[in-house]
XYZ file of C-alpha atoms in Angstrom:
424
model
C 18.446 25.568 8.808
C 21.355 23.145 8.906
C 23.692 22.489 5.659
C 24.755 19.166 6.708
C 21.631 17.891 8.281
C 19.894 15.364 6.116
C 16.484 14.015 5.237
C 15.776 10.248 5.377
C 15.650 9.853 1.800
C 19.105 11.491 1.354
C 20.530 9.559 4.242
C 19.425 6.363 2.805
C 20.372 6.936 -0.983
C 23.717 7.939 0.383
C 23.909 4.651 1.853
C 22.575 2.834 -0.973
C 24.739 4.451 -3.597
C 27.814 4.206 -1.413
C 28.190 8.196 -1.082
C 29.005 10.402 1.772
C 26.531 13.054 1.185
C 23.733 12.724 -1.472
C 21.750 15.457 -1.616
C 17.878 16.130 -3.499
C 18.014 16.559 -7.095
C 21.207 14.821 -7.398
C 21.496 11.534 -9.566
C 22.883 8.271 -7.710
C 23.353 4.541 -8.983
C 22.081 2.888 -5.900
C 21.820 -0.943 -5.070
C 18.584 -1.944 -4.085
C 17.914 -4.477 -1.282
C 15.278 -6.246 -2.758
C 13.402 -6.373 -5.982
C 9.861 -7.171 -5.930
C 7.875 -7.960 -9.209
C 4.173 -9.649 -8.819
C 1.942 -11.538 -11.261
C 3.410 -9.938 -14.256
C 6.920 -10.860 -13.550
C 6.598 -12.699 -16.816
C 7.385 -9.353 -18.655
C 10.953 -9.184 -16.902
C 11.384 -12.563 -17.470
C 10.690 -12.239 -21.774
C 12.610 -8.921 -21.586
C 15.436 -11.121 -20.240
C 15.459 -13.353 -23.827
C 16.103 -9.884 -25.677
C 19.591 -9.350 -23.749
C 22.397 -11.200 -24.769
C 24.374 -13.389 -21.970
C 22.576 -12.319 -19.091
C 22.848 -13.817 -15.474
C 21.213 -12.963 -12.286
C 23.577 -10.440 -10.341
C 21.707 -11.435 -6.959
C 18.841 -14.181 -7.106
C 18.667 -13.750 -3.393
C 17.424 -10.475 -3.724
C 14.291 -11.084 -6.117
C 11.176 -11.748 -4.876
C 8.167 -12.780 -6.887
C 4.527 -12.580 -5.954
C 1.819 -13.942 -7.852
C -0.699 -11.666 -6.371
C -3.099 -9.985 -9.578
C -5.424 -12.430 -11.085
C -4.914 -14.958 -8.345
C -5.767 -17.906 -9.407
C -5.563 -17.652 -12.966
C -8.755 -16.859 -14.962
C -7.781 -17.549 -18.500
C -5.085 -20.160 -20.267
C -3.320 -17.245 -21.093
C -2.829 -16.017 -17.329
C -2.017 -19.337 -16.305
C 0.703 -19.736 -18.962
C 2.141 -16.538 -17.525
C 2.203 -18.163 -14.042
C 3.555 -21.310 -15.321
C 6.646 -19.075 -16.535
C 7.095 -17.281 -13.502
C 7.196 -20.678 -11.420
C 9.565 -22.419 -13.830
C 11.804 -19.514 -13.967
C 12.058 -19.032 -10.366
C 12.960 -22.686 -9.801
C 15.644 -22.863 -12.472
C 17.458 -20.035 -11.123
C 17.206 -20.726 -7.396
C 14.781 -17.737 -6.405
C 13.679 -18.641 -3.270
C 11.506 -15.638 -2.257
C 8.877 -17.019 -4.546
C 4.777 -16.904 -3.406
C 2.161 -18.271 -5.348
C -1.357 -17.437 -5.904
C -2.575 -18.740 -2.649
C -0.254 -16.444 -0.601
C -2.024 -12.969 -0.972
C -1.273 -9.221 -1.921
C 3.003 -8.849 -2.573
C 2.967 -6.089 -0.186
C 1.253 -7.380 2.847
C 2.836 -10.756 2.224
C 6.412 -9.492 2.116
C 5.924 -7.459 4.886
C 4.452 -9.883 7.414
C 6.946 -12.751 6.476
C 9.766 -10.624 7.521
C 11.329 -9.581 3.959
C 11.150 -5.996 4.548
C 13.417 -4.331 7.135
C 14.284 -0.783 8.133
C 16.922 1.040 6.313
C 16.415 -1.261 3.594
C 15.839 0.289 -0.239
C 13.289 -1.545 -2.395
C 12.170 -1.216 -5.853
C 9.086 -2.870 -7.101
C 6.635 -3.379 -10.301
C 3.823 -1.723 -8.241
C 3.209 1.913 -7.684
C 1.954 1.150 -4.124
C 5.733 -0.121 -3.222
C 5.758 3.069 -1.027
C 4.000 0.787 1.579
C 7.147 -0.481 2.919
C 8.092 2.659 4.558
C 5.544 1.852 7.328
C 8.654 -0.453 8.754
C 11.233 2.547 7.970
C 12.227 1.277 4.579
C 12.433 3.389 1.393
C 10.060 1.821 -1.204
C 9.318 2.917 -4.799
C 7.545 1.734 -7.787
C 9.375 1.278 -11.221
C 8.642 -0.251 -14.531
C 9.638 -3.370 -15.449
C 12.507 -2.926 -17.722
C 13.923 -1.161 -14.573
C 13.341 -4.293 -12.425
C 14.669 -6.286 -14.937
C 17.814 -4.210 -15.304
C 18.510 -4.392 -11.789
C 18.343 -8.176 -11.827
C 20.991 -8.328 -14.102
C 23.337 -5.343 -12.805
C 22.049 -5.254 -9.361
C 21.801 -1.202 -9.783
C 19.262 1.284 -10.732
C 20.138 5.158 -11.320
C 17.851 7.252 -9.024
C 17.505 10.922 -8.636
C 17.519 11.912 -4.786
C 13.880 13.034 -4.181
C 13.409 16.210 -2.308
C 11.417 15.566 0.931
C 7.754 17.065 2.751
C 7.432 16.424 6.202
C 3.851 15.853 7.644
C 3.284 16.010 11.208
C 0.306 14.845 12.599
C -0.802 15.528 16.297
C -3.963 15.095 18.365
C -6.544 12.062 19.052
C -8.370 11.118 16.057
C -12.165 10.707 16.875
C -13.845 7.424 17.282
C -15.059 5.963 13.817
C -12.209 7.604 12.093
C -9.057 5.779 11.077
C -5.708 6.346 8.923
C -7.479 5.811 5.686
C -9.754 9.428 6.568
C -6.397 11.094 7.244
C -4.788 9.918 4.198
C -7.869 10.996 2.331
C -8.261 14.320 3.541
C -4.504 15.130 3.001
C -4.879 13.859 -0.778
C -7.813 16.078 -1.057
C -6.000 18.984 0.394
C -2.610 18.562 -1.516
C -4.150 16.958 -4.430
C -2.619 13.876 -6.282
C 0.380 16.081 -7.515
C 1.115 17.666 -4.075
C 4.290 15.369 -3.668
C 5.137 14.402 -7.008
C 8.480 12.670 -6.981
C 9.306 13.669 -3.267
C 9.617 11.636 -0.093
C 6.757 12.166 2.374
C 7.760 11.704 5.880
C 5.112 11.053 8.508
C 5.795 12.696 11.883
C 3.974 13.522 14.995
C 2.527 12.013 18.244
C -0.623 10.481 16.232
C 1.838 8.689 14.047
C 4.349 7.261 16.612
C 0.987 5.901 18.205
C 0.079 3.946 14.729
C 0.136 0.133 14.689
C 2.557 -0.938 11.650
C -0.832 -1.913 9.847
C -2.023 1.682 10.551
C 1.504 2.952 9.211
C 0.863 0.638 5.925
C -2.112 2.485 5.242
C -0.118 5.947 5.344
C 2.520 5.139 3.419
C 0.651 2.967 0.724
C -1.876 5.926 0.104
C 1.340 8.244 -0.166
C 1.523 7.122 -3.670
C -1.764 8.950 -4.079
C -0.204 12.134 -3.510
C 2.512 11.617 -6.338
C 5.135 10.594 -3.833
C 8.290 8.677 -4.397
C 8.099 6.852 -1.167
C 6.517 7.279 2.138
C 8.372 6.936 5.558
C 7.491 6.414 9.192
C 10.550 6.420 11.592
C 10.724 3.210 13.441
C 10.114 2.639 17.210
C 9.391 0.223 20.001
C 6.044 -0.367 17.749
C 8.143 -1.295 14.772
C 10.560 -3.393 16.384
C 7.840 -5.652 18.277
C 6.125 -6.153 14.958
C 9.718 -7.120 13.369
C 10.610 -9.447 16.309
C 7.132 -11.108 15.673
C 7.902 -11.668 12.166
C 11.163 -13.397 13.041
C 13.515 -10.510 11.811
C 16.619 -10.623 14.185
C 17.278 -7.409 15.889
C 20.854 -6.998 14.486
C 20.109 -7.431 11.133
C 19.059 -3.910 10.022
C 20.083 -0.361 10.467
C 17.625 2.352 11.195
C 17.778 5.111 9.451
C 16.131 8.531 10.578
C 16.260 11.986 9.302
C 18.448 14.421 11.078
C 17.380 17.310 12.987
C 17.250 20.623 11.122
C 17.209 18.590 7.569
C 15.651 20.871 4.671
C 12.065 19.905 3.375
C 10.495 21.522 0.464
C 7.328 21.747 2.755
C 5.806 21.233 6.220
C 2.473 20.045 6.636
C 1.133 20.213 10.193
C -2.311 18.314 10.877
C -4.448 18.218 14.030
C -6.563 15.281 13.327
C -8.471 15.920 16.546
C -11.352 17.431 14.420
C -11.243 15.027 11.326
C -14.301 13.731 9.878
C -14.913 10.764 7.646
C -13.712 11.348 4.261
C -14.747 9.958 1.115
C -12.996 10.035 -2.502
C -15.453 10.577 -5.032
C -15.492 9.610 -8.809
C -13.222 9.583 -10.849
C -10.058 10.913 -9.133
C -8.484 10.084 -5.370
C -8.203 14.007 -4.841
C -11.844 14.632 -5.468
C -12.450 14.029 -1.589
C -15.465 15.292 0.275
C -16.353 15.134 3.801
C -19.129 12.359 4.156
C -21.795 14.887 4.912
C -21.616 15.994 1.272
C -22.128 12.362 0.014
C -24.243 10.551 2.875
C -27.089 8.634 1.066
C -25.466 7.870 -1.982
C -27.002 4.705 -3.165
C -24.698 1.452 -3.391
C -24.946 -1.477 -5.188
C -21.588 -3.015 -3.828
C -19.118 -2.482 -0.941
C -15.629 -3.955 -1.549
C -13.109 -4.506 1.523
C -9.762 -5.176 0.202
C -6.519 -4.083 -1.433
C -2.708 -3.680 -0.230
C -3.984 -0.193 1.464
C -6.988 -1.736 3.899
C -6.983 -5.427 3.984
C -4.799 -6.196 6.515
C -5.985 -8.208 9.958
C -7.037 -5.145 11.875
C -9.060 -3.854 8.909
C -11.069 -6.886 8.755
C -11.424 -6.765 12.617
C -12.650 -3.285 12.401
C -15.272 -4.076 9.523
C -16.689 -7.035 11.633
C -17.129 -4.640 14.747
C -19.559 -3.122 12.452
C -21.231 -5.751 11.050
C -21.497 -8.006 14.215
C -25.413 -8.317 14.891
C -26.544 -6.749 11.739
C -26.737 -7.538 8.000
C -25.958 -6.033 4.797
C -28.748 -4.084 3.099
C -30.882 -5.871 0.676
C -29.424 -5.793 -3.042
C -25.995 -4.630 -2.116
C -22.886 -7.008 -2.528
C -20.544 -7.104 0.113
C -17.161 -8.428 -0.881
C -14.118 -8.999 1.350
C -10.769 -9.929 -0.111
C -8.451 -10.261 2.591
C -4.682 -9.258 2.098
C -3.170 -12.400 2.700
C -3.336 -16.138 3.506
C -2.107 -15.358 6.848
C -4.638 -12.657 7.094
C -7.360 -14.756 6.289
C -6.288 -17.639 8.634
C -6.062 -15.275 11.520
C -9.555 -13.796 11.069
C -10.849 -17.375 10.283
C -9.408 -18.408 13.625
C -11.007 -15.923 15.832
C -14.334 -15.773 14.353
C -13.709 -12.355 12.121
C -14.521 -14.286 9.206
C -17.710 -15.882 10.633
C -18.677 -12.466 11.754
C -18.450 -11.164 8.278
C -20.202 -14.005 6.375
C -23.042 -14.211 9.076
C -23.514 -10.622 8.152
C -24.061 -11.480 4.238
C -20.719 -10.640 3.467
C -18.704 -12.992 0.639
C -15.213 -13.702 1.319
C -12.869 -14.478 -1.574
C -9.528 -15.667 -1.683
C -6.326 -13.685 -0.670
C -4.671 -11.420 -3.500
C -5.483 -8.215 -5.105
C -9.404 -9.137 -6.362
C -11.512 -6.473 -7.311
C -8.693 -3.660 -6.623
C -7.054 -5.207 -9.750
C -10.321 -5.560 -11.751
C -10.182 -9.223 -10.735
C -13.647 -10.214 -9.731
C -16.186 -7.982 -8.128
C -16.499 -6.002 -11.358
C -19.437 -3.838 -11.971
C -22.136 -3.394 -14.629
C -23.212 -0.031 -16.602
C -24.470 2.468 -13.853
C -23.537 0.692 -10.723
C -21.589 2.227 -7.649
C -19.317 0.380 -5.486
C -17.797 1.754 -2.145
C -14.392 0.675 -1.815
C -11.414 0.520 0.565
C -8.851 0.433 -2.264
C -6.407 3.238 -2.804
C -7.603 3.985 -6.594
C -11.147 5.033 -8.241
C -10.059 5.721 -12.031
C -13.044 4.995 -14.229
C -13.363 1.338 -15.535
C -10.909 0.089 -12.588
C -13.705 -2.423 -11.152
C -15.557 -3.039 -14.445
C -17.682 -0.928 -16.469
C -16.485 2.525 -17.636
C -19.547 3.707 -16.744
C -19.734 2.763 -12.979
C -18.848 4.670 -10.065
C -16.143 4.014 -7.143
C -15.810 5.964 -4.063
C -13.178 5.398 -1.510
C -13.361 4.912 2.205
C -12.069 3.519 5.445
C -13.094 0.025 6.326
C -15.330 1.360 9.092
C -17.214 3.671 6.808
C -17.440 0.601 4.084
C -18.915 -1.692 6.786
C -21.303 0.679 7.933
C -22.383 1.769 4.418
C -22.634 -1.753 3.702
C -25.559 -2.002 6.335
C -27.348 0.941 5.353
C -27.150 0.182 1.492
C -25.968 3.808 0.763
C -22.752 5.982 2.070
C -23.200 6.346 5.523
C -21.490 7.900 8.474
C -19.747 5.117 10.479
C -20.101 7.132 13.956
C -23.990 6.553 13.449
C -23.336 2.765 13.790
C -20.458 3.059 16.402
C -20.179 -0.327 17.850
C -20.598 -0.403 21.609
């Protein structure tokens, strides 16, 4: 094992802190390239009120997205959102997306704000998703983001790294969500606590950016500090379509022979559909163990699985079929762009004709904003968490699955194996 080779996290945080050779376990003073804050940006703004003589160090690095509780449901929330709008206008914050835009992570990625080699902090734990483009994204608290607004820096401990190598061809009817649920079930929700999780292997190399987003998003549910997929030609094509200039970013790759805390090897060829059962994300079972579980609601949404490709996949299973009686199918696109694209090619029409209810883009039911449950009800969700009370009643249940499993289950009215309804 080389003593000079470094992991992705070691190399990127060395660059971000101006160090030549930062190593796992060391504390560095890093300069993030972007600070993301969502609807609760008002907390950062109000924190500033308690700081004397403050000024924003890098307004061009601030990104604010009004994605939770969008549009506002109460006068109080409307007031908070108005405060954010006024603050952004007053201080020249150009990267501001209002309640019509969608989920912060999806919006920033598809609009070219995320590039390989960037260090991004965000007021949302699933900021790990930015690793889909070869960036280091991590969730922090509102006080940390506020401090970065003012100082431009943040103390960070360089994480240890876990390398996950995924090979093989995933079977029909299965998707990255199934892979991630299997990993979370096997490694547990604490299996990668404060680690940089790198995804490698021929399966990963073939994935679209949308699919990589699912991997890196769910890395958070392993306890990870960040997720990462090495950029390749797939990444370059996505960035070009998003309007990112090729010379405007620097790809950071781990060195051969870097030291990892753990290497996990997975052959996805024999994988079966996976379901996370109440009330923890790592309570994962193969679908045969829970097939037939009665459902009241199916939710297709969240930053994990509400991209355009996810809606298309769900529509494939719903085309020519109907949602089962007494089942509510709620579909919340990840962004306005996703919604427009799905509307233009008939994907939304297919979902609606099948009995689905399409809401405005945003976090939606994943954040408890609409689509909530009554006592005793059960939802199958494509989101990333199923904690008790997350979607309404504390006495309801949330199961997690891929969009394909969710769509097939909506048709059956119970948790169902998508392989039984594979589209022609």
